[in-house]
């Protein structure tokens, strides 16, 4: 899995590409854990625009990191969630665990407004 990152008004925006399954879950977990540990109050966005598939271990990892971030008064937001991934979030009843945004500017505005 390939991933790029950029800062938008001080908020890290991660852009994973491909499928988040198998070993790609560990790669993403390591990257997201660094984002959480490097910040006093972790706030970052994950843009799913170029992610075609995620598996149950990826969902579990994302929920675990969301819990850790929340314990640190942080926030994790997700952007551009495609139909397939959104259906998985709805079926697993995890749709309300994450803040959803349709575009990066709205997400960054929400995250910097605190």
Tab-separated table of C-alpha atoms in Angstrom:
chain	number	residue	atom	x	y	z
A	1	UNK	CA	0.000	0.000	0.000
A	2	UNK	CA	1.283	3.432	-0.919
A	3	UNK	CA	0.541	6.451	1.256
A	4	UNK	CA	1.164	10.150	0.940
A	5	UNK	CA	0.711	12.817	3.591
A	6	UNK	CA	0.432	16.572	3.565
A	7	UNK	CA	-0.437	19.292	6.058
A	8	UNK	CA	-3.466	21.480	5.527
A	9	UNK	CA	-3.545	24.396	7.978
A	10	UNK	CA	-1.538	22.307	10.456
A	11	UNK	CA	-3.763	19.226	10.174
A	12	UNK	CA	-2.068	16.087	8.771
A	13	UNK	CA	-4.045	14.550	5.909
A	14	UNK	CA	-3.109	10.963	5.080
A	15	UNK	CA	-3.860	9.552	1.636
A	16	UNK	CA	-3.614	5.740	1.547
A	17	UNK	CA	-3.779	4.196	-1.938
A	18	UNK	CA	-4.933	0.693	-2.817
A	19	UNK	CA	-6.339	-1.954	-0.535
A	20	UNK	CA	-6.013	-1.853	3.241
A	21	UNK	CA	-5.869	-5.589	3.843
A	22	UNK	CA	-3.262	-7.982	5.203
A	23	UNK	CA	0.168	-6.434	5.703
A	24	UNK	CA	-1.111	-3.033	4.567
A	25	UNK	CA	-3.078	-2.844	7.839
A	26	UNK	CA	0.161	-3.012	9.831
A	27	UNK	CA	1.746	-0.335	7.639
A	28	UNK	CA	-1.204	1.993	8.172
A	29	UNK	CA	-1.327	1.236	11.909
A	30	UNK	CA	2.343	2.188	12.276
A	31	UNK	CA	1.848	5.437	10.368
A	32	UNK	CA	-1.284	6.418	12.287
A	33	UNK	CA	0.281	5.490	15.627
A	34	UNK	CA	3.115	7.911	14.833
A	35	UNK	CA	0.575	10.664	14.147
A	36	UNK	CA	-1.069	9.997	17.504
A	37	UNK	CA	2.150	9.751	19.498
A	38	UNK	CA	3.751	12.816	17.882
A	39	UNK	CA	0.962	15.151	18.963
A	40	UNK	CA	-0.130	16.357	22.382
A	41	UNK	CA	-3.699	16.379	21.052
A	42	UNK	CA	-3.803	14.186	17.947
A	43	UNK	CA	-5.894	15.476	15.072
A	44	UNK	CA	-5.633	14.074	11.595
A	45	UNK	CA	-7.672	13.136	8.585
A	46	UNK	CA	-7.628	9.998	6.482
A	47	UNK	CA	-8.663	10.456	2.853
A	48	UNK	CA	-10.126	7.205	1.498
A	49	UNK	CA	-10.566	8.483	-2.066
A	50	UNK	CA	-8.007	6.025	-3.476
A	51	UNK	CA	-8.805	3.065	-1.223
A	52	UNK	CA	-10.746	0.307	-2.941
A	53	UNK	CA	-11.087	-2.181	-0.108
A	54	UNK	CA	-10.612	-2.627	3.637
A	55	UNK	CA	-10.937	-5.760	5.730
A	56	UNK	CA	-12.091	-6.473	9.281
A	57	UNK	CA	-8.591	-6.122	10.721
A	58	UNK	CA	-8.366	-2.643	9.170
A	59	UNK	CA	-11.686	-1.696	10.756
A	60	UNK	CA	-10.532	-2.981	14.126
A	61	UNK	CA	-7.273	-1.068	13.853
A	62	UNK	CA	-9.077	2.167	12.950
A	63	UNK	CA	-11.495	1.799	15.862
A	64	UNK	CA	-8.616	1.097	18.249
A	65	UNK	CA	-6.737	4.194	17.102
A	66	UNK	CA	-9.931	6.260	17.345
A	67	UNK	CA	-10.307	5.177	20.979
A	68	UNK	CA	-6.678	6.078	21.743
A	69	UNK	CA	-7.022	9.472	20.048
A	70	UNK	CA	-10.266	10.180	21.927
A	71	UNK	CA	-8.599	9.332	25.240
A	72	UNK	CA	-6.036	12.020	24.385
A	73	UNK	CA	-8.848	14.486	23.494
A	74	UNK	CA	-7.908	14.062	19.837
A	75	UNK	CA	-9.938	13.543	16.694
A	76	UNK	CA	-9.697	11.344	13.636
A	77	UNK	CA	-11.770	12.266	10.610
A	78	UNK	CA	-12.345	10.387	7.392
A	79	UNK	CA	-12.835	11.861	3.932
A	80	UNK	CA	-14.117	10.666	0.594
A	81	UNK	CA	-15.406	7.320	1.812
A	82	UNK	CA	-16.562	5.315	-1.181
A	83	UNK	CA	-19.756	3.304	-1.352
A	84	UNK	CA	-18.081	-0.046	-0.604
A	85	UNK	CA	-16.327	1.170	2.539
A	86	UNK	CA	-19.343	3.163	3.683
A	87	UNK	CA	-21.507	0.040	3.366
A	88	UNK	CA	-19.058	-1.872	5.550
A	89	UNK	CA	-19.142	0.893	8.163
A	90	UNK	CA	-22.955	0.834	8.162
A	91	UNK	CA	-23.227	-2.961	8.321
A	92	UNK	CA	-20.748	-3.152	11.204
A	93	UNK	CA	-22.471	-0.213	12.937
A	94	UNK	CA	-19.207	1.718	13.018
A	95	UNK	CA	-20.507	4.548	10.874
A	96	UNK	CA	-20.953	6.817	13.910
A	97	UNK	CA	-17.509	6.086	15.375
A	98	UNK	CA	-15.731	8.378	12.912
A	99	UNK	CA	-16.345	11.939	11.839
A	100	UNK	CA	-17.158	11.915	8.119
A	101	UNK	CA	-16.439	14.762	5.736
A	102	UNK	CA	-17.122	15.145	2.052
A	103	UNK	CA	-14.233	17.473	1.352
A	104	UNK	CA	-10.900	18.319	2.881
A	105	UNK	CA	-11.560	22.029	3.387
A	106	UNK	CA	-14.694	21.363	5.465
A	107	UNK	CA	-12.815	18.804	7.546
A	108	UNK	CA	-9.849	21.075	8.174
A	109	UNK	CA	-12.175	23.913	9.082
A	110	UNK	CA	-13.965	21.689	11.602
A	111	UNK	CA	-10.691	20.440	13.072
A	112	UNK	CA	-9.075	23.875	13.405
A	113	UNK	CA	-12.206	25.486	14.841
A	114	UNK	CA	-11.778	23.842	18.257
